[in-house]
mmCIF file of C-alpha atoms in Angstrom:
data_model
loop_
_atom_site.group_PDB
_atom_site.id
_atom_site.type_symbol
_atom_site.label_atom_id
_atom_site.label_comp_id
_atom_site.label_asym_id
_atom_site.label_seq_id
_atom_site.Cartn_x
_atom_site.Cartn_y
_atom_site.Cartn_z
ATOM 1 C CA UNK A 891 -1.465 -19.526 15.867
ATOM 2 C CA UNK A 892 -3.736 -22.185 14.395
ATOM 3 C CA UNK A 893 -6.879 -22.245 16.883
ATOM 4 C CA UNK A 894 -9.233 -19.246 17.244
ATOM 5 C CA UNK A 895 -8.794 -17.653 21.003
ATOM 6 C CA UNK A 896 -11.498 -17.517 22.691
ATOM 7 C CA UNK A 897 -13.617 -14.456 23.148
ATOM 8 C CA UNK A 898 -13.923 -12.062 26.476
ATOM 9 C CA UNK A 899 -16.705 -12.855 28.488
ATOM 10 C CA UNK A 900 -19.888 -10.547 27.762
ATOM 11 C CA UNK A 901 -19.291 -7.329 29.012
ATOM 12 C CA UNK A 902 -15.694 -7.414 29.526
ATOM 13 C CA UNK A 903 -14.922 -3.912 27.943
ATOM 14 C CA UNK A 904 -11.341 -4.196 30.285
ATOM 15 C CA UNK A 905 -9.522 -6.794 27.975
ATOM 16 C CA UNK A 906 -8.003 -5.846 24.882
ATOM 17 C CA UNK A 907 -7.991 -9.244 22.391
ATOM 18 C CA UNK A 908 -5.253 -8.187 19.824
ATOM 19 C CA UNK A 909 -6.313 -11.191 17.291
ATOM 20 C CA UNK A 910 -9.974 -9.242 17.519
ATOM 21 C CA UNK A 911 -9.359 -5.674 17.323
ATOM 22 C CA UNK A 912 -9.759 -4.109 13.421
ATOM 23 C CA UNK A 913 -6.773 -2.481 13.184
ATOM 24 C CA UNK A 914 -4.178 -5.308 14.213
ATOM 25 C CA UNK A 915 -5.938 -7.812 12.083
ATOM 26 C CA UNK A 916 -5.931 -5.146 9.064
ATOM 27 C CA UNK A 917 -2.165 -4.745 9.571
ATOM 28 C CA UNK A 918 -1.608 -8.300 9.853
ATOM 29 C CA UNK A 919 -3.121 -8.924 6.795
ATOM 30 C CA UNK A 920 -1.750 -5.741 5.097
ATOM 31 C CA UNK A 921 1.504 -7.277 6.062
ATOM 32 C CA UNK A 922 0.849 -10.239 4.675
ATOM 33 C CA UNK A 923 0.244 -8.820 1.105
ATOM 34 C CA UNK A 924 3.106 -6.886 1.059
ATOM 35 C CA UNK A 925 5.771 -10.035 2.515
ATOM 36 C CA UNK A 926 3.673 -11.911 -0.563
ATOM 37 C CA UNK A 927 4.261 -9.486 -2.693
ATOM 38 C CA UNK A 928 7.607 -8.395 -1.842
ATOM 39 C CA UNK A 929 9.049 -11.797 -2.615
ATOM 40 C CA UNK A 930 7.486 -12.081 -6.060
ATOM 41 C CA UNK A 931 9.078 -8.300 -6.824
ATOM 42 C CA UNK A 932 12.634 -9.137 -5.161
ATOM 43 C CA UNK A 933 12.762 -12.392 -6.800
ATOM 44 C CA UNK A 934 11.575 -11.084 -10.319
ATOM 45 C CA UNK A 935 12.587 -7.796 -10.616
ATOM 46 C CA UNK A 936 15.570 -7.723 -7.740
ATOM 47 C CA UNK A 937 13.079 -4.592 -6.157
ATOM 48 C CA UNK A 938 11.458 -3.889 -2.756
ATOM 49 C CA UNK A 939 8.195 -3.199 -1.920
ATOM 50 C CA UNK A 940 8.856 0.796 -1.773
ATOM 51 C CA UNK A 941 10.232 0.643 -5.141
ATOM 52 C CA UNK A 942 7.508 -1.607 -6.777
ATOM 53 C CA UNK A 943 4.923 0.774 -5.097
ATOM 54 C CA UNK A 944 6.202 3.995 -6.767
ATOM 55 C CA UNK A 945 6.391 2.426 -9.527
ATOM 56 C CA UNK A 946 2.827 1.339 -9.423
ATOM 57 C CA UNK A 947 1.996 5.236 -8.835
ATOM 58 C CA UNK A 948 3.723 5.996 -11.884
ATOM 59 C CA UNK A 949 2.627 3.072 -13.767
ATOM 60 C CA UNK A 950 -1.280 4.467 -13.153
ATOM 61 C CA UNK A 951 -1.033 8.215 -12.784
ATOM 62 C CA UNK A 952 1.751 9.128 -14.812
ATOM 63 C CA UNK A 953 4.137 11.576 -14.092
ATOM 64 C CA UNK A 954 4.146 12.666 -10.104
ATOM 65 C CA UNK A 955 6.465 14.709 -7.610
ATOM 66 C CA UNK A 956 8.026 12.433 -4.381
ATOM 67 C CA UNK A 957 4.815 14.436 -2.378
ATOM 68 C CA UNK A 958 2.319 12.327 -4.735
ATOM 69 C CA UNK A 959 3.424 9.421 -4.560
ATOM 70 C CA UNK A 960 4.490 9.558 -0.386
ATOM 71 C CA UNK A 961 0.684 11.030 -0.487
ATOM 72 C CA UNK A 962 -1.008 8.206 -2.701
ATOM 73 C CA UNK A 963 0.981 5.444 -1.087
ATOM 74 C CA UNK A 964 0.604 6.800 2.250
ATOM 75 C CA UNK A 965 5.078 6.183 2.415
ATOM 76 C CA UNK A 966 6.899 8.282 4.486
ATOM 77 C CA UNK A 967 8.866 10.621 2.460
ATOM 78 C CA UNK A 968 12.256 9.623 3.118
ATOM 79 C CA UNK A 969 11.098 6.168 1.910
ATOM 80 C CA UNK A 970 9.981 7.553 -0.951
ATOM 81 C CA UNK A 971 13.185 9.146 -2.111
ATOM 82 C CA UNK A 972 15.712 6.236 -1.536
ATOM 83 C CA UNK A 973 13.107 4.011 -3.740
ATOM 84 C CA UNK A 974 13.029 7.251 -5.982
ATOM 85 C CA UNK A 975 16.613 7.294 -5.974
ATOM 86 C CA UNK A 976 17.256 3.634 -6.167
ATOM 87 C CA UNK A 977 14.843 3.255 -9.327
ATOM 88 C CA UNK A 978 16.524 6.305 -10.752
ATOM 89 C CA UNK A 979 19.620 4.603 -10.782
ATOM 90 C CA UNK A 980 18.777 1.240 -12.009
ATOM 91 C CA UNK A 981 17.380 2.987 -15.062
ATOM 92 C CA UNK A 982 13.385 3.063 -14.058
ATOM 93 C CA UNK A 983 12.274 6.744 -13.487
ATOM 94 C CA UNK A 984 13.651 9.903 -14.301
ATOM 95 C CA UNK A 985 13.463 13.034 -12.590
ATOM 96 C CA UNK A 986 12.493 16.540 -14.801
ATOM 97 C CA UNK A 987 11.856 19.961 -13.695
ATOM 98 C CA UNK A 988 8.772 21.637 -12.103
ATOM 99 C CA UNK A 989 8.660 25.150 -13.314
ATOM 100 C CA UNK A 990 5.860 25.992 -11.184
ATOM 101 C CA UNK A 991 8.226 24.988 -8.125
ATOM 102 C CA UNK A 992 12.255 24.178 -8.877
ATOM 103 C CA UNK A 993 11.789 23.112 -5.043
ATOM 104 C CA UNK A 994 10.746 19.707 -6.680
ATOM 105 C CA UNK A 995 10.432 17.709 -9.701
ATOM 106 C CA UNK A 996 8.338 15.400 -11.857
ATOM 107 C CA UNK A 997 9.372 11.755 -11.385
ATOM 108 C CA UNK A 998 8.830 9.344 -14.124
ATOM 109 C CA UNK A 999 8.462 6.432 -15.566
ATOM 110 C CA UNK A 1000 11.846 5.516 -18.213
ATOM 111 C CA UNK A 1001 10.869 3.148 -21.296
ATOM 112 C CA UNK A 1002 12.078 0.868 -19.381
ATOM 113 C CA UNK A 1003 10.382 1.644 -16.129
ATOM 114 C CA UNK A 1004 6.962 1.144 -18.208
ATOM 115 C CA UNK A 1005 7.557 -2.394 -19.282
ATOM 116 C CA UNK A 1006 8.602 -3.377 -15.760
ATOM 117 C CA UNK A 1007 5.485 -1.925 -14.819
ATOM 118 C CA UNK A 1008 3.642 -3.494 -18.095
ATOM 119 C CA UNK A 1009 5.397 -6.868 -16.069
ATOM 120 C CA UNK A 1010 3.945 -6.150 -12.716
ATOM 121 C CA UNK A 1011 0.616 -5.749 -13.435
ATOM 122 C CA UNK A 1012 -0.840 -8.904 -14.709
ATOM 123 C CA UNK A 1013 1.504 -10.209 -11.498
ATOM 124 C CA UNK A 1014 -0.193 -7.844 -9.213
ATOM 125 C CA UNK A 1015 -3.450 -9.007 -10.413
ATOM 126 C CA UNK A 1016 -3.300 -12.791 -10.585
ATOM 127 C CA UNK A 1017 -2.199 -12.372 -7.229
ATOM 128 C CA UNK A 1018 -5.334 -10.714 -6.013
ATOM 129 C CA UNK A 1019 -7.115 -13.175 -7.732
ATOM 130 C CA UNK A 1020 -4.974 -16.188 -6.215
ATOM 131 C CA UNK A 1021 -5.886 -14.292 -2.638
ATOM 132 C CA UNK A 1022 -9.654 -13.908 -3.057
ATOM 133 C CA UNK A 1023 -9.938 -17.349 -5.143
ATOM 134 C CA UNK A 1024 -13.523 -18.881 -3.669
ATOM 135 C CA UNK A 1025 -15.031 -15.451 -2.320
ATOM 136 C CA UNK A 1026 -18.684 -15.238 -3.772
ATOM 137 C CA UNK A 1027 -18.649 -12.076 -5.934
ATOM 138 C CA UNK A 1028 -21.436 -10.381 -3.757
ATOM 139 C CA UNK A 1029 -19.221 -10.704 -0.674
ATOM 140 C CA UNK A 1030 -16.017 -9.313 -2.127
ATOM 141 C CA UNK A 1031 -18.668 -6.075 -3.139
ATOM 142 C CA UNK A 1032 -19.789 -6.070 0.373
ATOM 143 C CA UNK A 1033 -15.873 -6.244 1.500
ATOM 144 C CA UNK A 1034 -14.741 -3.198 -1.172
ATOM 145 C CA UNK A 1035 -17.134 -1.375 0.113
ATOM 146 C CA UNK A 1036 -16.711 -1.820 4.086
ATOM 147 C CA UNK A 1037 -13.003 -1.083 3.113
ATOM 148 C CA UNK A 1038 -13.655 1.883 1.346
ATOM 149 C CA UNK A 1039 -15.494 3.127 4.445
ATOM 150 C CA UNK A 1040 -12.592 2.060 6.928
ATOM 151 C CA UNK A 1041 -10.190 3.368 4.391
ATOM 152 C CA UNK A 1042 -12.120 7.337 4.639
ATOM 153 C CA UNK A 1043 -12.639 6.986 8.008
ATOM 154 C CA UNK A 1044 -8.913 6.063 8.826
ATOM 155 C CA UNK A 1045 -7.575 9.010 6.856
ATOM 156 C CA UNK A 1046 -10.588 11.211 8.937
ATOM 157 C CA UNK A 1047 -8.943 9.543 12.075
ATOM 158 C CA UNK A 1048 -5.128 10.119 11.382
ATOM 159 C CA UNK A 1049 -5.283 13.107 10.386
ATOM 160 C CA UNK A 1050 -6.495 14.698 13.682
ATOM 161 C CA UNK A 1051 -8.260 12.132 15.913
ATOM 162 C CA UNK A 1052 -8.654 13.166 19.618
ATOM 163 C CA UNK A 1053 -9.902 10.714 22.267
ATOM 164 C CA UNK A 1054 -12.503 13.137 23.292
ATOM 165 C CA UNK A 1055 -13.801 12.834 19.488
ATOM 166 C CA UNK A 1056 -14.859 9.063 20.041
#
C-alpha cells in the first residue's frame, strides 16, 4: 500500500489499525529482512534462512547444542534440526558428543562451514548498511536502544503474559 491510512479519530480506543500497531509493523519489517536476506543466501549459498541462521549462531558462539541455537534464534526446535540436519549433510556442521548429557550433542561449525560463514558476514553486514543507508548516527542509537527495550520486554511478555498483567 503506497499512501499512509489515515488515523482513528481521537479517542477511538475500539478500532484496531493493523499498519499502526508495534507488533505487526515489527513483523512486517522482520519479514522483510529475512525475504531480503533469504534471497541473497538461496541464491549464493543454495541455503534458507533457518540454515544461514544456525550457522550465524555457530559462526559467533562457537560450538552449541540444537537448544542454543532454537534458544538464541528464538526457532522452533524442529526447525532447528532439519537446518541442523540439512547443513550436516551438505558438509557445514558436525555433530560431537556431550558427555555431560548423551541426550544431546555439540553442533559445529566444519572447515568448511567457517568460510561460508567467513562469506556471510561481510554480506550480512553491507546489507545492514544498504538498509539503514541515510539514518543520522544519533537516531540509529536512539533506535538500538528502543529495540533493545522492546526486545526484553517481548521475551518478559512471551514468556508468561496475562491480560490481567497489562
Amino acid at each position: 500500500m503506497s499512501t499512509q491510512p489515515e488515523p482513528p479519530p481521537p479517542g477511538d480506543e475500539t478500532t484496531l489499525r493493523l499498519e499502526q500497531f508495534l507488533p505487526y509493523r515489527l513483523n512486517v519489517v522482520g519479514h522483510f529482512a529475512s525475504r531480503a536476506l533469504g534471497r541473497i543466501y538461496s541464491e549464493r549459498f543454495g541455503i534458507g534462512i533457518p540454515e544461514w541462521r544456525v550457522i550465524a549462531q555457530l559462526g559467533e558462539f562457537g560450538k552449541l547444542t540444537s537448544r542454543d541455537i532454537g534458544e538464541l534464534s528464538q526457532m522452533h526446535k524442529t526447525k532447528v534440526s532439519r537446518a541442523v540436519s540439512e547443513l550436516e549433510k551438505r558438509g557445514l556442521t558436525s555433530r560431537s558428543e556431550n558427555r555431560e548429557d548423551r541426550r544431546e550433542a555439540f553442533i559445529s561449525l566444519t572447515p568448511r562451514g567457517s568460510r561460508t560463514y567467513a562469506e556471510i558476514v561481510p554480506l550480512a553486514l553491507a546489507f545492514q548498511a544498504r538498509w539503514t543507508e541515510g539514518l543520522p548516527a544519533d537516531e540509529l542509537r536512539v533506535f538500538e536502544r528502543v529495540l533493545s527495550i522492546l526486545t526484553e520486554r517481548g521475551r518478559h511478555l512471551a514468556g508468561g503474559y496475562h491480560e490481567s498483567e497489562g
